[in-house]
Tab-separated table of C-alpha atoms and ligand atoms in Angstrom:
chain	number	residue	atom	x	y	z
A	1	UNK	CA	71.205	87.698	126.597
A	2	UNK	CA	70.163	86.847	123.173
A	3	UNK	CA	72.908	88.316	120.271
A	4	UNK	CA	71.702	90.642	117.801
A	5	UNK	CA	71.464	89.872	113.748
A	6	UNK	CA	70.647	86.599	114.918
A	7	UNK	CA	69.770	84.031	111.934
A	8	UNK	CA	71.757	84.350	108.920
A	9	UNK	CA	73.596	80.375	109.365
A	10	UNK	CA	71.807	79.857	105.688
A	11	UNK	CA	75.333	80.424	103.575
A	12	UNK	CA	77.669	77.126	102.407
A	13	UNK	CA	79.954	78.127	105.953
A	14	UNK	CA	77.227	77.722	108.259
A	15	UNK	CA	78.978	73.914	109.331
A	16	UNK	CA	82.370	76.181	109.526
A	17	UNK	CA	81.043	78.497	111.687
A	18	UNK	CA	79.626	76.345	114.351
A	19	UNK	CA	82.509	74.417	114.405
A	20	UNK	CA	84.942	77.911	115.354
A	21	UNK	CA	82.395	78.624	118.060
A	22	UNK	CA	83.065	74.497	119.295
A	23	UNK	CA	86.905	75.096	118.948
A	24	UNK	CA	86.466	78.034	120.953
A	25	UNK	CA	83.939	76.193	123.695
A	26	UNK	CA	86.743	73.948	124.096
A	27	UNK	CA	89.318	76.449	124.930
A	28	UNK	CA	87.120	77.413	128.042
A	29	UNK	CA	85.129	79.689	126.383
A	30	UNK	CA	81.364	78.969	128.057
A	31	UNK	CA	79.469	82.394	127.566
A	32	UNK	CA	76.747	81.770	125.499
A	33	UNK	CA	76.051	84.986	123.875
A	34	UNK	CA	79.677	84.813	122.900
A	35	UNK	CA	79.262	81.154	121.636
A	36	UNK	CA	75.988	82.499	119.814
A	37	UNK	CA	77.841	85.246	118.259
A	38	UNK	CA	80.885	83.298	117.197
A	39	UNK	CA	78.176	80.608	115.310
A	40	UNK	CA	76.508	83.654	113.526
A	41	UNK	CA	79.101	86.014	112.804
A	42	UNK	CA	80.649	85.071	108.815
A	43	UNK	CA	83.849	85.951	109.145
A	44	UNK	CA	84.488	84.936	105.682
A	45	UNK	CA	82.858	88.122	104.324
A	46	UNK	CA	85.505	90.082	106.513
A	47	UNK	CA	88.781	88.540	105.271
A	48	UNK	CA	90.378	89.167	101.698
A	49	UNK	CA	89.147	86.975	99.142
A	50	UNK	CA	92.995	85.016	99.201
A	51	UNK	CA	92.616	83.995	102.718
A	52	UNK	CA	88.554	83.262	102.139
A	53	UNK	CA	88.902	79.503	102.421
A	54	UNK	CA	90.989	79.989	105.888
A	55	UNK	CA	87.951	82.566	107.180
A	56	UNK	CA	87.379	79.591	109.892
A	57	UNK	CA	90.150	78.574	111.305
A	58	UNK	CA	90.878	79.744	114.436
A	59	UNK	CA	94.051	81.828	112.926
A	60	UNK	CA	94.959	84.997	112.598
A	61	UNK	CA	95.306	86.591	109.210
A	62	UNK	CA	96.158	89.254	106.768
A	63	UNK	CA	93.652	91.779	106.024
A	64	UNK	CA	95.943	93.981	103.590
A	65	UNK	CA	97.520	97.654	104.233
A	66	UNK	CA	100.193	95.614	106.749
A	67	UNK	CA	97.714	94.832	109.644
A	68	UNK	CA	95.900	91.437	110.334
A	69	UNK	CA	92.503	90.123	111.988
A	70	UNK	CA	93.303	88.325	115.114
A	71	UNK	CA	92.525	84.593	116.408
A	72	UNK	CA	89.126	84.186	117.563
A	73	UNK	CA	90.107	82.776	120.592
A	74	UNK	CA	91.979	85.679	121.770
A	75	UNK	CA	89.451	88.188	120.139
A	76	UNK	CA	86.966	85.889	122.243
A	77	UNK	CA	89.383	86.362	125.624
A	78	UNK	CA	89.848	90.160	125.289
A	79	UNK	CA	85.898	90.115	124.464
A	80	UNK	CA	85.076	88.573	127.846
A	81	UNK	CA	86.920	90.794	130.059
A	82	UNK	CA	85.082	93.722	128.708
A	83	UNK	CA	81.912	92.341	130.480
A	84	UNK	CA	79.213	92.859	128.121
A	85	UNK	CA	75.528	92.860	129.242
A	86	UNK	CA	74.091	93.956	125.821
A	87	UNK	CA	72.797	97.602	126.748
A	88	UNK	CA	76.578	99.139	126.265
A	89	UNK	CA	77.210	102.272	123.867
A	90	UNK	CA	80.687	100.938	122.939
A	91	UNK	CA	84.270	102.857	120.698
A	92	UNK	CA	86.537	100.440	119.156
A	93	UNK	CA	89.798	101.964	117.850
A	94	UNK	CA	91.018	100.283	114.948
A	95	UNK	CA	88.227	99.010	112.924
A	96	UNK	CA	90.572	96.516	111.061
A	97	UNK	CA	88.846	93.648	109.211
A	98	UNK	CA	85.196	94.822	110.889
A	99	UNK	CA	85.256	91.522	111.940
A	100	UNK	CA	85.304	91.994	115.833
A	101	UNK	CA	82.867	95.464	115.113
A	102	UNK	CA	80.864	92.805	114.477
A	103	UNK	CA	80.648	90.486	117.142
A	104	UNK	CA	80.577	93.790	119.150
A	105	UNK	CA	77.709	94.759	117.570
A	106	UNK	CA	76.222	91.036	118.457
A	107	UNK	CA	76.902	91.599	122.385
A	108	UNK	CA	76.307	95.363	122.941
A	109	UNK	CA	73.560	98.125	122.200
A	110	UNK	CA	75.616	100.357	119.852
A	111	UNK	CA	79.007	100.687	118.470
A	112	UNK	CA	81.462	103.169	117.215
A	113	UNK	CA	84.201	101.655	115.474
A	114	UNK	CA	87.067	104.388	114.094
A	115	UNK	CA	90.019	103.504	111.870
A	116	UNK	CA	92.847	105.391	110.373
A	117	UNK	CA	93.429	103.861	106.932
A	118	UNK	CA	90.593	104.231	104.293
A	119	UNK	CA	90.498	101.463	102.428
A	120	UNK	CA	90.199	99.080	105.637
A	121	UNK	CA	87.460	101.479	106.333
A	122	UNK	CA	85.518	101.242	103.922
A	123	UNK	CA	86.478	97.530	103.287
A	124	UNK	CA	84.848	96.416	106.775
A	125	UNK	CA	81.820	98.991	106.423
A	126	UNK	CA	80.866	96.946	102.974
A	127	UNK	CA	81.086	93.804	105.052
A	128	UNK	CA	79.223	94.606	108.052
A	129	UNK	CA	76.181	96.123	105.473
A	130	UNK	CA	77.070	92.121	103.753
A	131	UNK	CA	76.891	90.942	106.840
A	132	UNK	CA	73.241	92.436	108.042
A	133	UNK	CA	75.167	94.560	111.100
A	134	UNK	CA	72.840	97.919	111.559
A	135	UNK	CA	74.112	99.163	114.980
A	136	UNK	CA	77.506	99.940	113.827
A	137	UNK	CA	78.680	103.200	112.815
A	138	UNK	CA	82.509	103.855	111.130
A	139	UNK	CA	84.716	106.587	111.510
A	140	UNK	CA	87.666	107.286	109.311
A	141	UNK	CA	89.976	109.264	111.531
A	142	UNK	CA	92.701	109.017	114.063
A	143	UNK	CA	91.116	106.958	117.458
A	144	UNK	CA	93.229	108.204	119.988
A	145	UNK	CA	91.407	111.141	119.954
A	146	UNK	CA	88.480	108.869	120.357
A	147	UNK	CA	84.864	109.778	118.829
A	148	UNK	CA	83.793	112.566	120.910
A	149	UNK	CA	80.578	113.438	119.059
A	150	UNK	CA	79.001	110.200	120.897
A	151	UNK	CA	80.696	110.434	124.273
A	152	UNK	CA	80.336	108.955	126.793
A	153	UNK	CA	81.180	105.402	126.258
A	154	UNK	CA	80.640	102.421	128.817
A	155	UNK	CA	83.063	100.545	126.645
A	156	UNK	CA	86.329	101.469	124.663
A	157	UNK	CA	88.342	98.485	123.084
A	158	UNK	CA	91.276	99.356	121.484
A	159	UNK	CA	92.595	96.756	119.501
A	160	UNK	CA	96.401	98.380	118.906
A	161	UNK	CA	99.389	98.836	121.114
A	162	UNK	CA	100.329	102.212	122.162
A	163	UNK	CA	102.916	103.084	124.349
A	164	UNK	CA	100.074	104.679	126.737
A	165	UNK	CA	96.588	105.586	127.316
A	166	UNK	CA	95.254	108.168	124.716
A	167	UNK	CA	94.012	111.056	127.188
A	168	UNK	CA	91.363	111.603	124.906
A	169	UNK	CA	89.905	108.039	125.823
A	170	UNK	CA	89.976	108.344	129.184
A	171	UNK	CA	87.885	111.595	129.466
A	172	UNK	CA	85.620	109.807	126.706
A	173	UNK	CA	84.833	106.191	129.417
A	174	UNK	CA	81.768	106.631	131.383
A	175	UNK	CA	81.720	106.523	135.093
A	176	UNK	CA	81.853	102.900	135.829
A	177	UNK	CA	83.205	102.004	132.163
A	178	UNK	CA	85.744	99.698	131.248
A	179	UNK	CA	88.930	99.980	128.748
A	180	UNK	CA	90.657	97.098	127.517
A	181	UNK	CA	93.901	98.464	125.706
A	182	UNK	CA	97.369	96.673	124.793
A	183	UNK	CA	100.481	99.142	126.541
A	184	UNK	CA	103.911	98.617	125.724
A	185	UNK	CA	106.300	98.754	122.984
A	186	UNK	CA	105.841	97.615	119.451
A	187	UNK	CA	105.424	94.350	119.553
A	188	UNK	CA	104.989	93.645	123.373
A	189	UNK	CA	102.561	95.005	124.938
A	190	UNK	CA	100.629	94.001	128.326
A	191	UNK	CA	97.122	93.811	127.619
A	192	UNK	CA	95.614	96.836	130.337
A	193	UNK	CA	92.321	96.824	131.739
A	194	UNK	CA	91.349	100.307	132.941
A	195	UNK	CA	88.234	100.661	135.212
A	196	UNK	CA	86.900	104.089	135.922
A	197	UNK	CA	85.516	103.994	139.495
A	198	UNK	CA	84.149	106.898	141.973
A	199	UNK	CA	87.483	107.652	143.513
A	200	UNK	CA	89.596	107.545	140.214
A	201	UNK	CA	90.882	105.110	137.637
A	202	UNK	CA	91.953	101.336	138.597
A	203	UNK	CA	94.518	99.643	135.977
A	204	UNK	CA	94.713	95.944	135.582
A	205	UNK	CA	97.052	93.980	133.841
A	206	UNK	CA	95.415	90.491	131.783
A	207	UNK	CA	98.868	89.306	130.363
A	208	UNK	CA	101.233	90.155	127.492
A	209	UNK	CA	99.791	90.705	124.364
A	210	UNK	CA	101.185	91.427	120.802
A	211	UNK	CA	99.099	94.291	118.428
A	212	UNK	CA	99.708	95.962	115.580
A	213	UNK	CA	100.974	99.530	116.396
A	214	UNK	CA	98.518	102.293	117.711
A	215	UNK	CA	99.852	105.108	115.357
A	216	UNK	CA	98.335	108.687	116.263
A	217	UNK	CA	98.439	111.731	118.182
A	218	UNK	CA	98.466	109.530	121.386
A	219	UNK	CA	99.975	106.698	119.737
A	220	UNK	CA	102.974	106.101	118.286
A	221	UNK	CA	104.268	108.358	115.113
A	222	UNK	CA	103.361	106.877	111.876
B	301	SAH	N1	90.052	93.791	115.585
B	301	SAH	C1	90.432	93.969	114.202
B	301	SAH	C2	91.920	93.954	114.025
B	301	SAH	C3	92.439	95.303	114.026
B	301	SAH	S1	94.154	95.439	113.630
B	301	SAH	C4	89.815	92.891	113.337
B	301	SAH	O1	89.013	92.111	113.854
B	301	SAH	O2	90.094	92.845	112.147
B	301	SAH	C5	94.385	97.065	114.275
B	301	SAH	C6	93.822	98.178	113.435
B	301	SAH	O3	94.074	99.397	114.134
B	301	SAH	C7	94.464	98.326	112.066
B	301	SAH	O4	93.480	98.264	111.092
B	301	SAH	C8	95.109	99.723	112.127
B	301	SAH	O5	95.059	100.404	110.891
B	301	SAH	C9	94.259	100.410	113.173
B	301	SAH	N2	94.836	101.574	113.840
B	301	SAH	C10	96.105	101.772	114.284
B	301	SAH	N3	96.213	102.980	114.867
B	301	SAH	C11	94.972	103.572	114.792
B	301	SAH	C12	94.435	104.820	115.229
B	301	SAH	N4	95.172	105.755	115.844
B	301	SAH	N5	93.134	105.065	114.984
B	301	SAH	C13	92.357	104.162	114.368
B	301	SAH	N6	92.801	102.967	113.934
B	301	SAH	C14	94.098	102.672	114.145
């Protein structure tokens, strides 16, 4: 499978950029779609200007209005087990950074990304235009109640904790889809794989996690 906005290694961080994708390699990540889309992705137009010469190290960091954009590696981990092929219509709660709405938009057909504070919003939607990303659409809303305009979804990734599943998302997963969401308290969660099969819904746990708080309707209260 061949990423999407493929081509755009021209800018001074080109040499960073491969280099994340080798750290990454080297932490057993072998996909190369996700290798590809690791290399091509500049993460340094996603990250505040103050953190701009950290853009690619394999580090989380602060993205302003309290939240952060995770390590690669583990966006790269929770990106595997949602099993991409490249034809999915996918929701992301929590836009964040845009960063990850990114590489999402790199490994799948389309995405809807939907995030509760504006100025995130329409921080990542002026760096995914920067960035060349055209399959991505942005929501300003609350994402436990999902995006139900473009239901169904093959894919949801939520990148918050919440204390449970958002009902909303559930009814919103395709037959067959997959849901990748962090359960818990604040501040532990276990990252919870939810397959929607014939004869119901099968939940999987992938190990602890820590998000930022989901904070919604089905989330936590703000
Ligand atoms: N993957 C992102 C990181 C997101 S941090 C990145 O690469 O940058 C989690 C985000 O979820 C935060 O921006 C937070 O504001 C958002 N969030 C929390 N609760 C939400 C909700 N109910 N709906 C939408 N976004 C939410």
């Amino acid at each position: 499978m061949e990423p999407r906005h493929v081509g755009r290694g021209t800018d001074s961080y080109g040499g960073y950029r491969v280099r994340l994708a080798e750290t990454l390699r080297a932490q057993g990540i072998r996909d190369l779609a996700f290798l590809k889309a690791f290399a091509e992705t500049p993460r340094h137009l996603f990250v505040p200007e103050a953190v701009r010469h950290r853009a690619y190290e394999d580090a989380a960091l602060p993205i302003g209005a309290g939240q952060t954009i995770s390590r690669p590696f583990t966006q790269a981990r929770y990106l595997e087990a949602l099993r991409l092929t490249g034809r999915e219509k996918v929701l992301e709660v929590g836009t964040g950074s845009g960063y990850e709405t990114a590489l999402l938009g790199a490994l799948a057909d389309q995405v809807f990304s939907v995030e509760r504070v504006l100025t995130l919003a329409e921080a990542a939607l002026h760096a995914l235009r920067a960035a060349g990303v055209r399959n991505v659409s942005v929501l300003v809303g609350d994402g436990t109640l999902g995006w139900s305009a473009y239901a169904p979804y093959d894919t949801i990734l939520v990148s918050a904790g919440g204390p449970e599943v958002p009902s909303p998302l559930l009814e919103q997963l395709a037959p067959g889809g997959r849901l990748l969401i962090p359960l818990g308290a604040k501040g532990a969660q276990a990252l919870t794989l939810i397959q929607r099969t014939t004869d119901g819904v099968r939940r999987t746990s992938l190990g602890d996690a820590r998000f930022v708080p989901l904070v919604g309707e089905h989330g936590f209260d703000a």
